[in-house]
JSON list of C-alpha atoms in Angstrom, two decimals:
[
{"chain": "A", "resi": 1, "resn": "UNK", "atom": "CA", "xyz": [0.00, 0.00, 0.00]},
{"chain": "A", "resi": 2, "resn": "UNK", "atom": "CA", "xyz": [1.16, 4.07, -1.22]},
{"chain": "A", "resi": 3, "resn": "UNK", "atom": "CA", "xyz": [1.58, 6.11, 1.86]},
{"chain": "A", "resi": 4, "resn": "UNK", "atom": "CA", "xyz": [-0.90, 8.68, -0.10]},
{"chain": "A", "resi": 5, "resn": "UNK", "atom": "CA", "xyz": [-3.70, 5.40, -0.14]},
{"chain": "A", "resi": 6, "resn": "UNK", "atom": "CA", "xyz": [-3.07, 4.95, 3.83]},
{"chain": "A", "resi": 7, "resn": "UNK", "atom": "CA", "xyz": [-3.77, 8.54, 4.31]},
{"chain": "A", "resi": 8, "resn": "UNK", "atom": "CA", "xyz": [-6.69, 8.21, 1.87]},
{"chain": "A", "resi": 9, "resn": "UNK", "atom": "CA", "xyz": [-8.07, 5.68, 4.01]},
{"chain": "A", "resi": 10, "resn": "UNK", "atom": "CA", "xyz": [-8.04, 7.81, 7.05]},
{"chain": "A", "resi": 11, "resn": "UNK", "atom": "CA", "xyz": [-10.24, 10.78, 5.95]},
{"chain": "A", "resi": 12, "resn": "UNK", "atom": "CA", "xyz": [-13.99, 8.75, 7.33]},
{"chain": "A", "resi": 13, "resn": "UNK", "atom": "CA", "xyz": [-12.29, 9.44, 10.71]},
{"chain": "A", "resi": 14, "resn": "UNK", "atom": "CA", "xyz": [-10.56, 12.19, 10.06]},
{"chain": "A", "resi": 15, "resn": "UNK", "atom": "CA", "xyz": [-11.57, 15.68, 11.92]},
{"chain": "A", "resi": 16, "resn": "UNK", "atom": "CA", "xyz": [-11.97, 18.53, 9.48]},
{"chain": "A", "resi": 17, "resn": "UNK", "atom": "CA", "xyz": [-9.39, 20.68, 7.77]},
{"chain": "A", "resi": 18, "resn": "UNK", "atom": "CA", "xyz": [-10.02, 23.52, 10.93]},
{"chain": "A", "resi": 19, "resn": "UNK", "atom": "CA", "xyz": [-9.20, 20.88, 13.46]},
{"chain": "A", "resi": 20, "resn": "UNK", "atom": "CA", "xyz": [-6.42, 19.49, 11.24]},
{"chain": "A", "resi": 21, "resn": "UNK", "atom": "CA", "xyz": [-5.10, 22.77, 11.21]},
{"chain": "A", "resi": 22, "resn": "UNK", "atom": "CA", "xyz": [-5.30, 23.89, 14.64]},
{"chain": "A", "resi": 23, "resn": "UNK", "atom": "CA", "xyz": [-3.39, 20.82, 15.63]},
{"chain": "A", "resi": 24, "resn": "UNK", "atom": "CA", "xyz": [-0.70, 21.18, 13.42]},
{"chain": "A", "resi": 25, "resn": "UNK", "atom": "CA", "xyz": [-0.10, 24.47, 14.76]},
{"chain": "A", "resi": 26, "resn": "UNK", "atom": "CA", "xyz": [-0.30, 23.23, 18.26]},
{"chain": "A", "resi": 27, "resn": "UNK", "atom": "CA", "xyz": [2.44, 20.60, 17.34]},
{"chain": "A", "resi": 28, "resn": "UNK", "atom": "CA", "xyz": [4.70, 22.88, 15.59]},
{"chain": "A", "resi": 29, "resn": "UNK", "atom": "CA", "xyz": [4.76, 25.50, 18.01]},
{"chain": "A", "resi": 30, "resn": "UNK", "atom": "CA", "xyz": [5.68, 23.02, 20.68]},
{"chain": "A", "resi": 31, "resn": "UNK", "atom": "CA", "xyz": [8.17, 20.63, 18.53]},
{"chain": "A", "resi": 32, "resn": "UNK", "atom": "CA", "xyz": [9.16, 23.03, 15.57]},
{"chain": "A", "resi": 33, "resn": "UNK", "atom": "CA", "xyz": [9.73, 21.06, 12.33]},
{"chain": "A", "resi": 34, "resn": "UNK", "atom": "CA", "xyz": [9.90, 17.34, 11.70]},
{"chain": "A", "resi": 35, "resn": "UNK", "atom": "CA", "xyz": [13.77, 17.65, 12.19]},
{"chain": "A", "resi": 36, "resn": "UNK", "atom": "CA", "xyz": [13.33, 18.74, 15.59]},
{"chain": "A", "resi": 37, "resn": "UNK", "atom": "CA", "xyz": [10.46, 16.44, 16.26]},
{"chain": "A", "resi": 38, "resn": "UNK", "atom": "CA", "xyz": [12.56, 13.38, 15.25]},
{"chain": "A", "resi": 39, "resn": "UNK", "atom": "CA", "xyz": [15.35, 14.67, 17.76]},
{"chain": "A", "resi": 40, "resn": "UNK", "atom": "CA", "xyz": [13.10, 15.03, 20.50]},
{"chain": "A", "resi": 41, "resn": "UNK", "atom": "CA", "xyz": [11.48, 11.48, 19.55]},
{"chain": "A", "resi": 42, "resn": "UNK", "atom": "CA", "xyz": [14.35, 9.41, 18.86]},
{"chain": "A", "resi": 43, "resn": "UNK", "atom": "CA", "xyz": [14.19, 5.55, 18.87]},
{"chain": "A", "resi": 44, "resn": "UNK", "atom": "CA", "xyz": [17.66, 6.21, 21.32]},
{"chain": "A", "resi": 45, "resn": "UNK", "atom": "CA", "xyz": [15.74, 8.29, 23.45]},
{"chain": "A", "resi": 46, "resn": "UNK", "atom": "CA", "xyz": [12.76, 4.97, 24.26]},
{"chain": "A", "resi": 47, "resn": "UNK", "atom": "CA", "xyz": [14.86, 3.83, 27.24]},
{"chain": "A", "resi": 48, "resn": "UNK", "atom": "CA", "xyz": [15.18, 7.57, 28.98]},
{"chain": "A", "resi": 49, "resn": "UNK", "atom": "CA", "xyz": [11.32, 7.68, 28.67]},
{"chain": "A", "resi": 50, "resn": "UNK", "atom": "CA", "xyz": [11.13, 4.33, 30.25]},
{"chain": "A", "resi": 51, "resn": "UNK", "atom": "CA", "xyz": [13.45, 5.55, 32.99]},
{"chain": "A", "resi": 52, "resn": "UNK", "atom": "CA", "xyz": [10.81, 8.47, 33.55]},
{"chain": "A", "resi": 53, "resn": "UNK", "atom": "CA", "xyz": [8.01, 6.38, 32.78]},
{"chain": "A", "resi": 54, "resn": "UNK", "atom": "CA", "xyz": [6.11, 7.73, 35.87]},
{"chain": "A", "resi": 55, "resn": "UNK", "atom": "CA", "xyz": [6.30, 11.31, 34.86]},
{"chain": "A", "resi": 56, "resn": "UNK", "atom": "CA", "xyz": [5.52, 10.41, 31.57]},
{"chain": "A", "resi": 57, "resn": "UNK", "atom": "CA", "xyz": [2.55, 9.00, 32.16]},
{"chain": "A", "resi": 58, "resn": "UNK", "atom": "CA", "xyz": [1.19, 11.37, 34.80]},
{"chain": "A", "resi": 59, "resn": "UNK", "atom": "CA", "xyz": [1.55, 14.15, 31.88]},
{"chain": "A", "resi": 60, "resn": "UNK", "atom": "CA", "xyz": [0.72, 11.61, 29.15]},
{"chain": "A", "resi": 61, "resn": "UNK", "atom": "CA", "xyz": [-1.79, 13.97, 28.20]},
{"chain": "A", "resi": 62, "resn": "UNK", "atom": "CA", "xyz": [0.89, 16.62, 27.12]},
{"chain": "A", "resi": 63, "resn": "UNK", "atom": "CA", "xyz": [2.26, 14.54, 23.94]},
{"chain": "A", "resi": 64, "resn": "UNK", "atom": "CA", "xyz": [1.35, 14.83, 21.18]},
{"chain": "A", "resi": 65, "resn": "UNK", "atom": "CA", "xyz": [-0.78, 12.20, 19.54]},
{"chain": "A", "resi": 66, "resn": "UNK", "atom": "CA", "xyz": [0.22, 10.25, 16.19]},
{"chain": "A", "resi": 67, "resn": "UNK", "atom": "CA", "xyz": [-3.00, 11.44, 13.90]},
{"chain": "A", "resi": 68, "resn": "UNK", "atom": "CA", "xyz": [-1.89, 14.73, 15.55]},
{"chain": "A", "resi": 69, "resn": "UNK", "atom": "CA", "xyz": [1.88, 14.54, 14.10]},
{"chain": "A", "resi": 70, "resn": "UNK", "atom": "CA", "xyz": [0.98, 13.21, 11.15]},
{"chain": "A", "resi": 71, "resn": "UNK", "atom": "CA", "xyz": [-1.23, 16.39, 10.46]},
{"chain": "A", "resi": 72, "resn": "UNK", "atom": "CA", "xyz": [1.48, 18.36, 11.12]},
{"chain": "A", "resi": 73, "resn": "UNK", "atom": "CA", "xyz": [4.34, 16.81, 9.61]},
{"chain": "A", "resi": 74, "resn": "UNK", "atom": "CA", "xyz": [2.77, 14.48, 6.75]},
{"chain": "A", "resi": 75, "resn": "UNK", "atom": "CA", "xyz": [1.84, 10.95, 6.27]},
{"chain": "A", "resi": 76, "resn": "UNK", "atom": "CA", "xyz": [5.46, 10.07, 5.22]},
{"chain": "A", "resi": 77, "resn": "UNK", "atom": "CA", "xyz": [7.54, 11.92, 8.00]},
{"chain": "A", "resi": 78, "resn": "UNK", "atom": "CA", "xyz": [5.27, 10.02, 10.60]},
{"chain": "A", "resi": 79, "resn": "UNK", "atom": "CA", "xyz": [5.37, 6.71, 8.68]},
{"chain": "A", "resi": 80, "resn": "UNK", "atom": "CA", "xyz": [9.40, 6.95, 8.01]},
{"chain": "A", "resi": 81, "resn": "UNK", "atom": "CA", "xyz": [9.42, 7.92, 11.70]},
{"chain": "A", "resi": 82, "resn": "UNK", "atom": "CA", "xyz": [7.30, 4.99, 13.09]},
{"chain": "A", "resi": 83, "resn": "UNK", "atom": "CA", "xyz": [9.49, 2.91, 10.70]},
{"chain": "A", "resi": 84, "resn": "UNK", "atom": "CA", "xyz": [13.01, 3.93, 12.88]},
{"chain": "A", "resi": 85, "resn": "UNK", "atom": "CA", "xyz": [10.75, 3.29, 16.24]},
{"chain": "A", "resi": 86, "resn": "UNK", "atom": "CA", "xyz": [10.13, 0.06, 14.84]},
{"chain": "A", "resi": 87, "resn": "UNK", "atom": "CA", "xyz": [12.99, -1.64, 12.64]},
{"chain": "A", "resi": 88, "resn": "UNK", "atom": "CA", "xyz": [15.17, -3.14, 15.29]},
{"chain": "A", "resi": 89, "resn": "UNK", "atom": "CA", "xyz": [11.82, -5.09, 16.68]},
{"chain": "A", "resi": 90, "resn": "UNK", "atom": "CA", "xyz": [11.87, -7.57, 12.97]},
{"chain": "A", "resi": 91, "resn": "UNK", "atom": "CA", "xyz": [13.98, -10.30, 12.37]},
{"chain": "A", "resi": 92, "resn": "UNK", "atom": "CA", "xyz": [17.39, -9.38, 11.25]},
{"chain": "A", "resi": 93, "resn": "UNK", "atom": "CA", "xyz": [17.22, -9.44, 7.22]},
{"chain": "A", "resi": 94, "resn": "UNK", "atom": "CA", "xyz": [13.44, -8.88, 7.23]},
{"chain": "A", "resi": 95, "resn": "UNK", "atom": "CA", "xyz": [12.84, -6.91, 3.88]},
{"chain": "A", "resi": 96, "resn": "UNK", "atom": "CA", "xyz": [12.20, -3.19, 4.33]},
{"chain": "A", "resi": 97, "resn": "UNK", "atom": "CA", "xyz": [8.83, -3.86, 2.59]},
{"chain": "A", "resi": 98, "resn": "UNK", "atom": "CA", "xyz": [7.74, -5.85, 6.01]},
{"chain": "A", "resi": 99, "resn": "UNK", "atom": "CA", "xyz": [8.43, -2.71, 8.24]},
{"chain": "A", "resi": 100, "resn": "UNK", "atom": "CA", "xyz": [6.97, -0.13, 6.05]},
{"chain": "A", "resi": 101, "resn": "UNK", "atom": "CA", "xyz": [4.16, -2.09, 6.12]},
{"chain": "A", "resi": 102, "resn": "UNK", "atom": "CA", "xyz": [3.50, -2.57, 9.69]},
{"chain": "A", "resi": 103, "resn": "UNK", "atom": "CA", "xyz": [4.20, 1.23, 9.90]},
{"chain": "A", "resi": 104, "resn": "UNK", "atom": "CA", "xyz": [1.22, 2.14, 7.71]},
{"chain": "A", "resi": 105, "resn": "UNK", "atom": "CA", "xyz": [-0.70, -0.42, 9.25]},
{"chain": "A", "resi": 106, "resn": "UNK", "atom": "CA", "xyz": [0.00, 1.77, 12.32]},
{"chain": "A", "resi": 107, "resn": "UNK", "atom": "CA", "xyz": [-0.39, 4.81, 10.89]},
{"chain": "A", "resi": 108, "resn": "UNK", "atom": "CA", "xyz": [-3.85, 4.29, 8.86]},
{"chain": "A", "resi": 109, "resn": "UNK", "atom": "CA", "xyz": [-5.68, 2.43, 11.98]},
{"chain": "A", "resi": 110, "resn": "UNK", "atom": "CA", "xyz": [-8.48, 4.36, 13.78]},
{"chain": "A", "resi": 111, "resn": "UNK", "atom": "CA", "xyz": [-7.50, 2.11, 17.02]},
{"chain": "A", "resi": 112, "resn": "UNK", "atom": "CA", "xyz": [-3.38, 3.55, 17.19]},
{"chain": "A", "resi": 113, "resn": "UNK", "atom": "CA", "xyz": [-3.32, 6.51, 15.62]},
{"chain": "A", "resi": 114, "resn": "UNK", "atom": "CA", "xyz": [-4.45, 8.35, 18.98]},
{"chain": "A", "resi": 115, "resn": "UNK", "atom": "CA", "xyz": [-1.40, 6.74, 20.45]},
{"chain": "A", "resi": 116, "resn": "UNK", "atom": "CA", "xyz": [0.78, 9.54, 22.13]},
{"chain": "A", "resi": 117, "resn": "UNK", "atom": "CA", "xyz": [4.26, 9.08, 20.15]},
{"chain": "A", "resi": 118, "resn": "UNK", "atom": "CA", "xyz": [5.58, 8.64, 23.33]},
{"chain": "A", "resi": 119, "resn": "UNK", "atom": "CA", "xyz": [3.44, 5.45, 23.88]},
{"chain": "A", "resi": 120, "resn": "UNK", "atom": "CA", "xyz": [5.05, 3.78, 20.90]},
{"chain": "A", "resi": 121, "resn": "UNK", "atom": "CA", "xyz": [8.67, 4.73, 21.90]},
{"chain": "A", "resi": 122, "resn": "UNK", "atom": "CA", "xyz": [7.55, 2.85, 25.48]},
{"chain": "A", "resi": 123, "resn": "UNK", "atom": "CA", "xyz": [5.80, 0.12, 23.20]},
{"chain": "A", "resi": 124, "resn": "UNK", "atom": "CA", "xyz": [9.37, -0.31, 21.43]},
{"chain": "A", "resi": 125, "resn": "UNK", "atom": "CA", "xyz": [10.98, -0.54, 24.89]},
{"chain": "A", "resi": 126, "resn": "UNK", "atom": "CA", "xyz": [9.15, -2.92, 26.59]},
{"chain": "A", "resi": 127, "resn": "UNK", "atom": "CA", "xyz": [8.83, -4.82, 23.27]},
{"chain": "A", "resi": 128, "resn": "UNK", "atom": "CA", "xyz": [12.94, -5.28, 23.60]},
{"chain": "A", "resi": 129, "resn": "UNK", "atom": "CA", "xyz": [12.41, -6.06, 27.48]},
{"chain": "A", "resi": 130, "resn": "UNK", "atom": "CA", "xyz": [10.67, -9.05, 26.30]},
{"chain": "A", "resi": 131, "resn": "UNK", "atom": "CA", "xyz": [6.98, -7.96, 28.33]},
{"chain": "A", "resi": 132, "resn": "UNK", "atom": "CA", "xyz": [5.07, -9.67, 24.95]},
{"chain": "A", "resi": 133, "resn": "UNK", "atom": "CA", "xyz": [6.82, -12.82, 24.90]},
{"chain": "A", "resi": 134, "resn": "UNK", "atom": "CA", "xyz": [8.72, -11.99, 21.61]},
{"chain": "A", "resi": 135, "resn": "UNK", "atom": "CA", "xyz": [12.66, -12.12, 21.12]},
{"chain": "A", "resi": 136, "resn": "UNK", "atom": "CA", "xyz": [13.37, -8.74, 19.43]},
{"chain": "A", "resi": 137, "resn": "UNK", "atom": "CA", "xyz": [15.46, -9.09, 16.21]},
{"chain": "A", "resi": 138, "resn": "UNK", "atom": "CA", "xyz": [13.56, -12.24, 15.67]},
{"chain": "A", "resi": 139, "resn": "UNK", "atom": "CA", "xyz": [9.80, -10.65, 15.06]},
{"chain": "A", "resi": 140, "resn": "UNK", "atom": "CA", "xyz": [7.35, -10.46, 12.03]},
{"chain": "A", "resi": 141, "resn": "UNK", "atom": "CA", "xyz": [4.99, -7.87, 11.24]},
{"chain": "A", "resi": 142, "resn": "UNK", "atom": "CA", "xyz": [2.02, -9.72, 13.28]},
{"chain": "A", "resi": 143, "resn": "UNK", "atom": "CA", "xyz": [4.16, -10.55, 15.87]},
{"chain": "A", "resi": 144, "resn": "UNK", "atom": "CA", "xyz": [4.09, -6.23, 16.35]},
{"chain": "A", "resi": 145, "resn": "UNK", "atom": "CA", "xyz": [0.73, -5.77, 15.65]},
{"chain": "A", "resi": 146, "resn": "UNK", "atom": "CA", "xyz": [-0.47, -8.40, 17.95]},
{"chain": "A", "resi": 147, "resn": "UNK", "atom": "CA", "xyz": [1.51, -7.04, 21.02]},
{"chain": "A", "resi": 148, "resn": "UNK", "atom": "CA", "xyz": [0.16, -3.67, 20.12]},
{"chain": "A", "resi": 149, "resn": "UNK", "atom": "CA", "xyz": [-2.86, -4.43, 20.55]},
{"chain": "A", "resi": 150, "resn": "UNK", "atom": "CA", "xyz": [-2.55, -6.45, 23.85]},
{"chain": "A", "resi": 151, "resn": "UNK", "atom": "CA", "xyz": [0.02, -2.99, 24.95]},
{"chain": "A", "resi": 152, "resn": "UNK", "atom": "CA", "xyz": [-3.04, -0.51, 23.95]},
{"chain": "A", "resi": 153, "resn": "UNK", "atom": "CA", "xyz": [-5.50, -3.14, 26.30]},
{"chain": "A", "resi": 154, "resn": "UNK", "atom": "CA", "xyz": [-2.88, -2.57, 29.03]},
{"chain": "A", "resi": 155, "resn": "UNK", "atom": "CA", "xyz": [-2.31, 1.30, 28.35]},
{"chain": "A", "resi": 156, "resn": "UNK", "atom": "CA", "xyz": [-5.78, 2.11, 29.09]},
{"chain": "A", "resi": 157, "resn": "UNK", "atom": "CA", "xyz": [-5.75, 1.13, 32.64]},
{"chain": "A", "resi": 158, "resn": "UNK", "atom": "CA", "xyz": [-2.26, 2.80, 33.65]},
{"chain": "A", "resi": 159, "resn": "UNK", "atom": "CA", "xyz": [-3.77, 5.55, 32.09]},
{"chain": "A", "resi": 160, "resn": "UNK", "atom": "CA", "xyz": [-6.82, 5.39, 34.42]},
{"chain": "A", "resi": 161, "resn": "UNK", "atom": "CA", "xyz": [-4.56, 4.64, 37.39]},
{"chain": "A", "resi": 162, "resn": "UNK", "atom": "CA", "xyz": [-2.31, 7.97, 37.09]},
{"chain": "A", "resi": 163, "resn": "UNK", "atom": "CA", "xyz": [-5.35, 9.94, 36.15]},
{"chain": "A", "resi": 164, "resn": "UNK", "atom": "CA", "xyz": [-6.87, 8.79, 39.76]},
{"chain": "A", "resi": 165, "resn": "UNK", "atom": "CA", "xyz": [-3.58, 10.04, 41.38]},
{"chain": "A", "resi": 166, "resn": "UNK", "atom": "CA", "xyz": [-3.05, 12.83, 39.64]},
{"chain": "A", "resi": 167, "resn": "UNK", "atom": "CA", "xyz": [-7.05, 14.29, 40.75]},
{"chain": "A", "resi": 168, "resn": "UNK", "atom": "CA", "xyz": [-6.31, 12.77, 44.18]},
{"chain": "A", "resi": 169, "resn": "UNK", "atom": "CA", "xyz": [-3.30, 15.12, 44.29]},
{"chain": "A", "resi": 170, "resn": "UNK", "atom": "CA", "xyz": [-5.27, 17.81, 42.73]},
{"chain": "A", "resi": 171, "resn": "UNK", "atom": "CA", "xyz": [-8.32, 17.30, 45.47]},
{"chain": "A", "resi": 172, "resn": "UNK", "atom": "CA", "xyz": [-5.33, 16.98, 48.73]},
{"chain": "A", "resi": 173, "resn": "UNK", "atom": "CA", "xyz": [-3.87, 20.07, 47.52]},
{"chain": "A", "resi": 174, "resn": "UNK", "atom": "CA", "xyz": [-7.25, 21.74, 47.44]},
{"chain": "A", "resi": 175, "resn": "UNK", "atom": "CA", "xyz": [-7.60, 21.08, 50.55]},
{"chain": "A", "resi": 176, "resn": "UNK", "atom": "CA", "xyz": [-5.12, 22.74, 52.12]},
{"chain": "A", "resi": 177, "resn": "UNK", "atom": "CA", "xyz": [-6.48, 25.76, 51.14]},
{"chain": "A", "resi": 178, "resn": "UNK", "atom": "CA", "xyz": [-10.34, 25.02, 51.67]},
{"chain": "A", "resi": 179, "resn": "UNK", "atom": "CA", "xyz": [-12.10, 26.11, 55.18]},
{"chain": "A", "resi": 180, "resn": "UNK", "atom": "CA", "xyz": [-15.46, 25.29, 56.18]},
{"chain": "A", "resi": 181, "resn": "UNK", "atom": "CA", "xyz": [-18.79, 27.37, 55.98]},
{"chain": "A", "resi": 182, "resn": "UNK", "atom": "CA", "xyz": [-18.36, 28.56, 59.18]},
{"chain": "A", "resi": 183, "resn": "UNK", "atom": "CA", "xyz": [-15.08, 29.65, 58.87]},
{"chain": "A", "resi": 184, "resn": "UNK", "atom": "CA", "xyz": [-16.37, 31.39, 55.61]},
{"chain": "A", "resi": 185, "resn": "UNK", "atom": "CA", "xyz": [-19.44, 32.82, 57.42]},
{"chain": "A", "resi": 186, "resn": "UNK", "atom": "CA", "xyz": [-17.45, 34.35, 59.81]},
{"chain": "A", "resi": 187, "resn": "UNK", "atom": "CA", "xyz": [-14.80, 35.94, 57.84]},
{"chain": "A", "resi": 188, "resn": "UNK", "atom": "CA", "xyz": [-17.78, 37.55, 55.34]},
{"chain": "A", "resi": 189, "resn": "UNK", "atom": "CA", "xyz": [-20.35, 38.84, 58.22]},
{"chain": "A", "resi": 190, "resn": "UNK", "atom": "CA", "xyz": [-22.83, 35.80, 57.96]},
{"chain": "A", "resi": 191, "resn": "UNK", "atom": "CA", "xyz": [-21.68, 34.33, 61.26]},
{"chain": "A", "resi": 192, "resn": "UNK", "atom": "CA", "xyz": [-24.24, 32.64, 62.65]},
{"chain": "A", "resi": 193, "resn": "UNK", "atom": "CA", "xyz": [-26.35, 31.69, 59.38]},
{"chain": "A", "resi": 194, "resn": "UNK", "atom": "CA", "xyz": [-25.79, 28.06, 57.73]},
{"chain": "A", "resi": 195, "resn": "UNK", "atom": "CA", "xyz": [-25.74, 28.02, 53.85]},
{"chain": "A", "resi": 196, "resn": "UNK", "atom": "CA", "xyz": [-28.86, 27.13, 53.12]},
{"chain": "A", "resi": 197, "resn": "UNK", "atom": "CA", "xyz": [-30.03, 30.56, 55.24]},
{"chain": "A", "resi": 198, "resn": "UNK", "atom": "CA", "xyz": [-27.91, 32.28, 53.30]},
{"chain": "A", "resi": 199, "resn": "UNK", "atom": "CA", "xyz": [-28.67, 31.43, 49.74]},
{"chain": "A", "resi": 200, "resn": "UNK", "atom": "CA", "xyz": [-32.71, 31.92, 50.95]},
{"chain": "A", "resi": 201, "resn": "UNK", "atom": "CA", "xyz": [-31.88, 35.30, 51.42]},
{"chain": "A", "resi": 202, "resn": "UNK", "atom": "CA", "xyz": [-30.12, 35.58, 48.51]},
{"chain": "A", "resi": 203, "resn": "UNK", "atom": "CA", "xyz": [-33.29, 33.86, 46.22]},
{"chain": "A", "resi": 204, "resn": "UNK", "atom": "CA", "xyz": [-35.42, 36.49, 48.33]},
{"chain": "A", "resi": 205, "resn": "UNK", "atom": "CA", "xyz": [-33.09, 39.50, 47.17]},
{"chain": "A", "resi": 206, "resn": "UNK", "atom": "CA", "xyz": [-33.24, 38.86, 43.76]},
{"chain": "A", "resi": 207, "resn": "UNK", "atom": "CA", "xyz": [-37.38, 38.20, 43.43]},
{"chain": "A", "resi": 208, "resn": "UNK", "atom": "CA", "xyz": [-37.66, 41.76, 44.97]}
]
């Protein structure tokens, strides 16, 4: 398959061109050019983001997504770039053709290409750590796809785990700044009155 029929076959799910747009803006302002992109996404850089995997995933919603990228940088920047994530995963000699393949694949799925790009650089990593039961060097196109799909499965509930932190953080460190209605009350002259006083007076005030 072209790269230009992959991308055809994303436009059903697609957002329009203003959305398209605003995103590649969004992207570019962050990451500059694909040059710059690439450096900051580097295959060599997939075992310093598992060493930070915590604070990666606690701002996981910072990154940049890959239908995101591609709008900004093109359908064959992204798929030459999934392509370097990807290449040392196959079996050595595997023909280029395989890998390009599995990177459109990728790139043209409604189920991966909301991926953050830094979810595939930690797919990659834990993909050589052997978590899918595959030897890198020694896997096949379905091999990756298959243990994409079972990474995506698991993705979802870390995501759902550091989301719960990060809003019990959020709610602990509101507290620590919250008083109580009586405190309130008294610091605002309605000592005395409990809330539900109060906002009957205020219902009265505003039918007069």
């Amino acid at each position: 398959m072209k790269i230009s029929e992959a991308i055809a076959i994303q436009a059903s799910y697609t957002p329009d061109a203003a959305v398209r747009s605003r995103n590649a803006a969004i992207v570019k302002s962050k990451y500059g050019d694909f040059s710059s992109f690439a450096a900051n996404f580097n295959p060599s850089r997939q075992q310093a983001v598992m060493q930070h995997l915590g604070d990666v995933m606690r701002r996981w919603r910072d990154y940049p997504s890959l239908v995101q990228c591609e709008q900004a940088y093109g359908g064959d920047n992204m798929a030459a770039w999934l392509m370097l994530q990807l290449r040392g995963l196959f079996a050595k000699g595997e023909e280029p053709e395989e890998v390009k393949r599995t990177a459109l694949a990728i790139l043209s799925s409604p189920d991966f290409r909301p991926m953050k790009v830094t979810e595939l650089m930690v797919f990659s990593a834990r993909f050589y750590a052997g978590a899918f039961g595959k030897v890198y060097g020694k896997a096949t196109g379905t091999d990756i796809m298959e243990a994409l799909r079972k990474f995506r499965a698991e993705l979802a509930a870390e995501k759902s785990r550091f989301d719960e932190e990060r809003r019990r953080a959020e709610r602990e460190e509101w507290a620590k700044s919250a008083v109580t209605w009586e405190a309130f009350a008294s610091q605002n002259g309605m000592e005395g009155k409990s809330l539900a006083e109060v906002l009957a007076d205020l219902a009265s005030d505003s039918g007069e």
